[in-house]
PDB file of C-alpha atoms in Angstrom:
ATOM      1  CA  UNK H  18     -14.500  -0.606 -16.216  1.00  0.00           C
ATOM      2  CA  UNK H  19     -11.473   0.856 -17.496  1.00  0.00           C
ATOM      3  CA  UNK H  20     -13.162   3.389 -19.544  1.00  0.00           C
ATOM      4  CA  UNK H  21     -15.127   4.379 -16.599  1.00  0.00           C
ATOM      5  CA  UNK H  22     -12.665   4.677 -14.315  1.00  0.00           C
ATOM      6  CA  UNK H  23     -11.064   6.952 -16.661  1.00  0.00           C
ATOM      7  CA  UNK H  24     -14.087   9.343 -17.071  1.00  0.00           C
ATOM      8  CA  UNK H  25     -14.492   9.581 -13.217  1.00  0.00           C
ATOM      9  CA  UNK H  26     -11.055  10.791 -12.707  1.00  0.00           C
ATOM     10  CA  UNK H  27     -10.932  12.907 -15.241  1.00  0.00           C
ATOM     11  CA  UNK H  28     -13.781  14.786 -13.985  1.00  0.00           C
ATOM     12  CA  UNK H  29     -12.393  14.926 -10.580  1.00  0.00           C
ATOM     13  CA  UNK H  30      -9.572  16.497 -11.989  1.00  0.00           C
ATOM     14  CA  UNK H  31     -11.584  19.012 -14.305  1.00  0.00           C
ATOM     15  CA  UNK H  32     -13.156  20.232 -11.146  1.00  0.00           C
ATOM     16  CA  UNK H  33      -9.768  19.907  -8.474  1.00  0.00           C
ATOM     17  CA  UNK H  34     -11.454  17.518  -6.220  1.00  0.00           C
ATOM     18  CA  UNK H  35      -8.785  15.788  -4.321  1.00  0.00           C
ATOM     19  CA  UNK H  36     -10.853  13.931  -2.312  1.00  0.00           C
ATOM     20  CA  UNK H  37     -12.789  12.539  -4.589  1.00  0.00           C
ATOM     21  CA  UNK H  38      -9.701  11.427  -6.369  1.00  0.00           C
ATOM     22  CA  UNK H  39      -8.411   9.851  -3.256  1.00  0.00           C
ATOM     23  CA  UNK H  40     -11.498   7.984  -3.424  1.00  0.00           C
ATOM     24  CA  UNK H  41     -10.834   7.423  -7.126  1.00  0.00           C
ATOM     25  CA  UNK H  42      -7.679   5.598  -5.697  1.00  0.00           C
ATOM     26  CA  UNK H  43      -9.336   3.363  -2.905  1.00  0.00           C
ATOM     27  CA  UNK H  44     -12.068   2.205  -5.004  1.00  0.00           C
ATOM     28  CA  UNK H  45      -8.820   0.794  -7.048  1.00  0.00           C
ATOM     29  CA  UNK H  46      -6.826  -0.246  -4.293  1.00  0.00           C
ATOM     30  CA  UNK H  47      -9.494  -2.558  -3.019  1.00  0.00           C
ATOM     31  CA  UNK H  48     -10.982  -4.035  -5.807  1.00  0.00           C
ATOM     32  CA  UNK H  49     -10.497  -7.974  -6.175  1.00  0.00           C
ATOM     33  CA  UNK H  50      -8.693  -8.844  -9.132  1.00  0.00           C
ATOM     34  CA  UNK H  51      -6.087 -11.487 -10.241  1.00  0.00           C
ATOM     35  CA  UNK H  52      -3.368  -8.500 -11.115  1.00  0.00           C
ATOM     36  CA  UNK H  53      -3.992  -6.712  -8.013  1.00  0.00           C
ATOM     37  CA  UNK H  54      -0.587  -5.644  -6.897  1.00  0.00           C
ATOM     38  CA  UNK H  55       0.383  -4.508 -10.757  1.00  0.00           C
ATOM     39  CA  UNK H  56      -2.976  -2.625 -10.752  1.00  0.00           C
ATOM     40  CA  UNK H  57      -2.106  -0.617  -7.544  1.00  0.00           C
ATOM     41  CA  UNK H  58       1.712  -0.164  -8.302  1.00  0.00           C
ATOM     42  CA  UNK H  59       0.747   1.348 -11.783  1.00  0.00           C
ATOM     43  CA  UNK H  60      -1.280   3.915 -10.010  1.00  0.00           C
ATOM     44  CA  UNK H  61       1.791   4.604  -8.240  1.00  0.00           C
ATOM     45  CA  UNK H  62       2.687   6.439 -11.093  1.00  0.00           C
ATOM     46  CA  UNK H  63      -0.381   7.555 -12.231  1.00  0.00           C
ATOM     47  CA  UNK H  64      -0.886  11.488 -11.984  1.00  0.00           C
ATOM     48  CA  UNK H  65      -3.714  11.288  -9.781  1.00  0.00           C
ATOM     49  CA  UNK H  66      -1.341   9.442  -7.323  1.00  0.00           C
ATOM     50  CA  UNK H  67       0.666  11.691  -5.324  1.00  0.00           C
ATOM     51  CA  UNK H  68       3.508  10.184  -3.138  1.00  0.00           C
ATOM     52  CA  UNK H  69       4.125  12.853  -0.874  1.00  0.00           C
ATOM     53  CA  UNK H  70       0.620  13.355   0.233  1.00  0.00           C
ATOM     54  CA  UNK H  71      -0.149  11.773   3.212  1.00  0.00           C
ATOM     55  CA  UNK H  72      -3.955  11.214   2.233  1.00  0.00           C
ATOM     56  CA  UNK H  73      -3.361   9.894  -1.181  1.00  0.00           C
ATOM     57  CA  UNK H  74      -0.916   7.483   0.512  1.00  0.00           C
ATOM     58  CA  UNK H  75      -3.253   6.170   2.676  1.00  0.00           C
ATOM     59  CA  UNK H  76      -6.015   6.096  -0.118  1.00  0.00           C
ATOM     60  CA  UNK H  77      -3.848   3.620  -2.143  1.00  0.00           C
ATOM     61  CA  UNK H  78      -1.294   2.096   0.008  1.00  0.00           C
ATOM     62  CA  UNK H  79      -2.910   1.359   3.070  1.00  0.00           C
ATOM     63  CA  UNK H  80      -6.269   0.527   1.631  1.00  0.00           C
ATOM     64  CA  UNK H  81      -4.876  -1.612  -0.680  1.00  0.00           C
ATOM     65  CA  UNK H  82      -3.106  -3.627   2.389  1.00  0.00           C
ATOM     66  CA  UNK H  83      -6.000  -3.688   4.613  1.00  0.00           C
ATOM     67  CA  UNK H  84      -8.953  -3.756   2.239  1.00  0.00           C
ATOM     68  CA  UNK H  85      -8.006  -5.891  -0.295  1.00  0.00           C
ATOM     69  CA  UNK H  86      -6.563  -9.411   1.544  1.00  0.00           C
ATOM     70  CA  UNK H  87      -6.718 -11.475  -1.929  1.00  0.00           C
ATOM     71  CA  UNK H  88      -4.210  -9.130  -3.385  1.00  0.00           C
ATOM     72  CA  UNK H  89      -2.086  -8.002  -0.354  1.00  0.00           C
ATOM     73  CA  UNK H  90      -2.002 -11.696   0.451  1.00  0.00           C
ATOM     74  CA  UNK H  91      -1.231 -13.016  -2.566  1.00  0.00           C
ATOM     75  CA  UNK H  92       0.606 -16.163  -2.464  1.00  0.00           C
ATOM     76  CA  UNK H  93       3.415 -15.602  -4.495  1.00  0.00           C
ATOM     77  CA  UNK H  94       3.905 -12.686  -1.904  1.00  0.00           C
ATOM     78  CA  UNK H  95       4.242  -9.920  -4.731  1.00  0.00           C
ATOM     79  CA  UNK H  96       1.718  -8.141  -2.093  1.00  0.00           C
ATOM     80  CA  UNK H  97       3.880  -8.452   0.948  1.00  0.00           C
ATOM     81  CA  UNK H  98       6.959  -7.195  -0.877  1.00  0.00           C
ATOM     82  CA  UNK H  99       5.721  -4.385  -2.533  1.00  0.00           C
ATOM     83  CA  UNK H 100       4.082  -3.078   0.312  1.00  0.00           C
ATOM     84  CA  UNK H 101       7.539  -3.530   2.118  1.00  0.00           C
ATOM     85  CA  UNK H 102       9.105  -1.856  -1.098  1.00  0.00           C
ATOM     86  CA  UNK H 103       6.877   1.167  -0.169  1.00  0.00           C
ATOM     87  CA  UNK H 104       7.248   1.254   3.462  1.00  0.00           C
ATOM     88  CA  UNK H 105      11.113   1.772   3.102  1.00  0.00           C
ATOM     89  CA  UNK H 106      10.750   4.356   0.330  1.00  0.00           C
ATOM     90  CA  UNK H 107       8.595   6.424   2.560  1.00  0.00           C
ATOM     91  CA  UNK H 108      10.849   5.915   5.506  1.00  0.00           C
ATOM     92  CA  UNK H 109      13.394   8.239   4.064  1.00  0.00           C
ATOM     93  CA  UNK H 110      10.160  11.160   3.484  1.00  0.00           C
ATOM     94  CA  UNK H 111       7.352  10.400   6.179  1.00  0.00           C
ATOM     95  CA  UNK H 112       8.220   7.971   8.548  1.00  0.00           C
ATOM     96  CA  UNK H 113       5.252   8.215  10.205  1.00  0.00           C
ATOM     97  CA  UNK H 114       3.207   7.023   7.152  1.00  0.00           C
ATOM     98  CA  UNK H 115       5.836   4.665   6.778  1.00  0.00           C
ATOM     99  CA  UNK H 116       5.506   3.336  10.243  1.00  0.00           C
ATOM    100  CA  UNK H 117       1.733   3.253  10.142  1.00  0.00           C
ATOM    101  CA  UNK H 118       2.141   1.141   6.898  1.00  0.00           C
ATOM    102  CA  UNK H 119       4.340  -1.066   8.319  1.00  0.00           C
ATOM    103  CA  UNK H 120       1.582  -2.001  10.560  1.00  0.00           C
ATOM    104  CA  UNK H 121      -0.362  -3.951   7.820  1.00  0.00           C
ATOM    105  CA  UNK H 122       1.930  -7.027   8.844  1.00  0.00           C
ATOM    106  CA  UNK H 123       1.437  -6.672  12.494  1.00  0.00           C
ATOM    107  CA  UNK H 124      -0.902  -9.993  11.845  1.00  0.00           C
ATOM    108  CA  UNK H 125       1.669 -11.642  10.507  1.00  0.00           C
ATOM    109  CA  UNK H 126       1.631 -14.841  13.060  1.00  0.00           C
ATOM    110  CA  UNK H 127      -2.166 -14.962  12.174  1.00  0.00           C
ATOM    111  CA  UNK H 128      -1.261 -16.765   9.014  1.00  0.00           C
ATOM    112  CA  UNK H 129      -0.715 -19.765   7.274  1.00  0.00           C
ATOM    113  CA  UNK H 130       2.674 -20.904   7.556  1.00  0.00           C
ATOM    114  CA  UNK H 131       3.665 -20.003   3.913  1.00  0.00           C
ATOM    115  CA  UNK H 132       2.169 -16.329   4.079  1.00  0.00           C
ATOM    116  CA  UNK H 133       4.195 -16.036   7.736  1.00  0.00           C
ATOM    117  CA  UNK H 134       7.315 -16.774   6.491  1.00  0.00           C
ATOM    118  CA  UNK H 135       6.819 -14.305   3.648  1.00  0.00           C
ATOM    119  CA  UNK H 136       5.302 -11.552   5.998  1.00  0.00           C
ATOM    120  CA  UNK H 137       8.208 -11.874   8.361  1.00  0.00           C
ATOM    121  CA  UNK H 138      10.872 -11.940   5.781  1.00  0.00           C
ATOM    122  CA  UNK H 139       9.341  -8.459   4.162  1.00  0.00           C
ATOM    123  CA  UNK H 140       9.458  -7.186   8.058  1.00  0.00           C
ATOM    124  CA  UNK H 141      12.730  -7.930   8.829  1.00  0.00           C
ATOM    125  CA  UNK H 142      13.579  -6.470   5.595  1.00  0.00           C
ATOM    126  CA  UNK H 143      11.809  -3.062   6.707  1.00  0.00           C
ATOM    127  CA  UNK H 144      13.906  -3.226   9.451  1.00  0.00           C
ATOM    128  CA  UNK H 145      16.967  -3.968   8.272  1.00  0.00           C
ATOM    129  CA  UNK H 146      16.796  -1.103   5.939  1.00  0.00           C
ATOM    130  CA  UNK H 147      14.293   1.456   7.685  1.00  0.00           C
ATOM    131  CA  UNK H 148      16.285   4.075   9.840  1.00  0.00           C
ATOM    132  CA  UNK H 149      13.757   5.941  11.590  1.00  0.00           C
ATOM    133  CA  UNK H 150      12.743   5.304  15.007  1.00  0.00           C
ATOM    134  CA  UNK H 151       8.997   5.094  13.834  1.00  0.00           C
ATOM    135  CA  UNK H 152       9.205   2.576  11.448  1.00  0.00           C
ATOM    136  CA  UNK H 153      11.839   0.700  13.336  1.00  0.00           C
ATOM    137  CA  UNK H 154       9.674   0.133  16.345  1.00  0.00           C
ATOM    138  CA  UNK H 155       6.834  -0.856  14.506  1.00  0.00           C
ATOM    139  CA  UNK H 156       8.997  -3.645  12.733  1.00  0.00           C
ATOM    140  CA  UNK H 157      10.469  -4.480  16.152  1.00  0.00           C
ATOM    141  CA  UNK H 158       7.360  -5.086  17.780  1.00  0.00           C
ATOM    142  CA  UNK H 159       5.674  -6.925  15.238  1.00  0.00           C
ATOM    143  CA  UNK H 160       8.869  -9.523  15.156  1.00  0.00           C
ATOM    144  CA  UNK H 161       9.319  -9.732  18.913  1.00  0.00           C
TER     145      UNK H 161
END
């Protein structure tokens, strides 16, 4: 897997194919494994990954919180947080992106009452330390 993961992305480098490394990404971000959430934040940091690119944001991030529930909804909550983590990094750079990944605990009362608590902690969090007004109303809403 690893190995051919490696080859794919190296040839959509070779031959400058963003979008196929965005897809590179999602393929990643959504695949069901027991180290999800360490899988997708060391792509984070990958090359192939870039942070200020709307697209490849949404590739990883946002796929990775609404495509893969086993690993965003971990029960330790490692998902919930770092998706948090990464909503209130972007805040400061795209609050748009920010706000739409904020979203991915919208369903937050759909839960069990474990994975509620730990959704609605990580939003109030995002709001208590978000400033824009995009990612603020998102939080707000959800928690009202």
């Amino acid at each position: 897997r690893t190995k051919a993961l490696q080859e794919f992305y190296q040839r959509a480098k070779d031959n400058d194919e963003s979008l196929v490394i965005n897809k590179w990404l999602q393929v990643q971000a959504m695949a069901d494994m027991p180290n999800a959430v360490e899988e997708v934040k060391m792509l984070t940091k990958h090359e192939g990954y870039e942070s200020t690119n709307p697209n490849a944001i949404r590739a990883l991030l946002q796929v990775f919180a609404s495509a893969n529930p086993a690993g965003f909804h971990n029960p330790d909550g490692s998902g919930y947080h770092f998706i948090a983590d990464q909503v209130i990094e972007l805040d400061k750079t795209n609050p748009q992106v920010a706000a739409r990944l904020a979203s991915s605990f919208d369903t937050w009362r759909n839960h069990t009452e474990e994975r509620k608590a730990l959704m609605q902690s990580q939003l109030e969090r995002i709001k208590a330390e978000c400033t824009s007004n995009d990612t603020l109303e998102i939080a707000t809403r959800s928690l009202a």
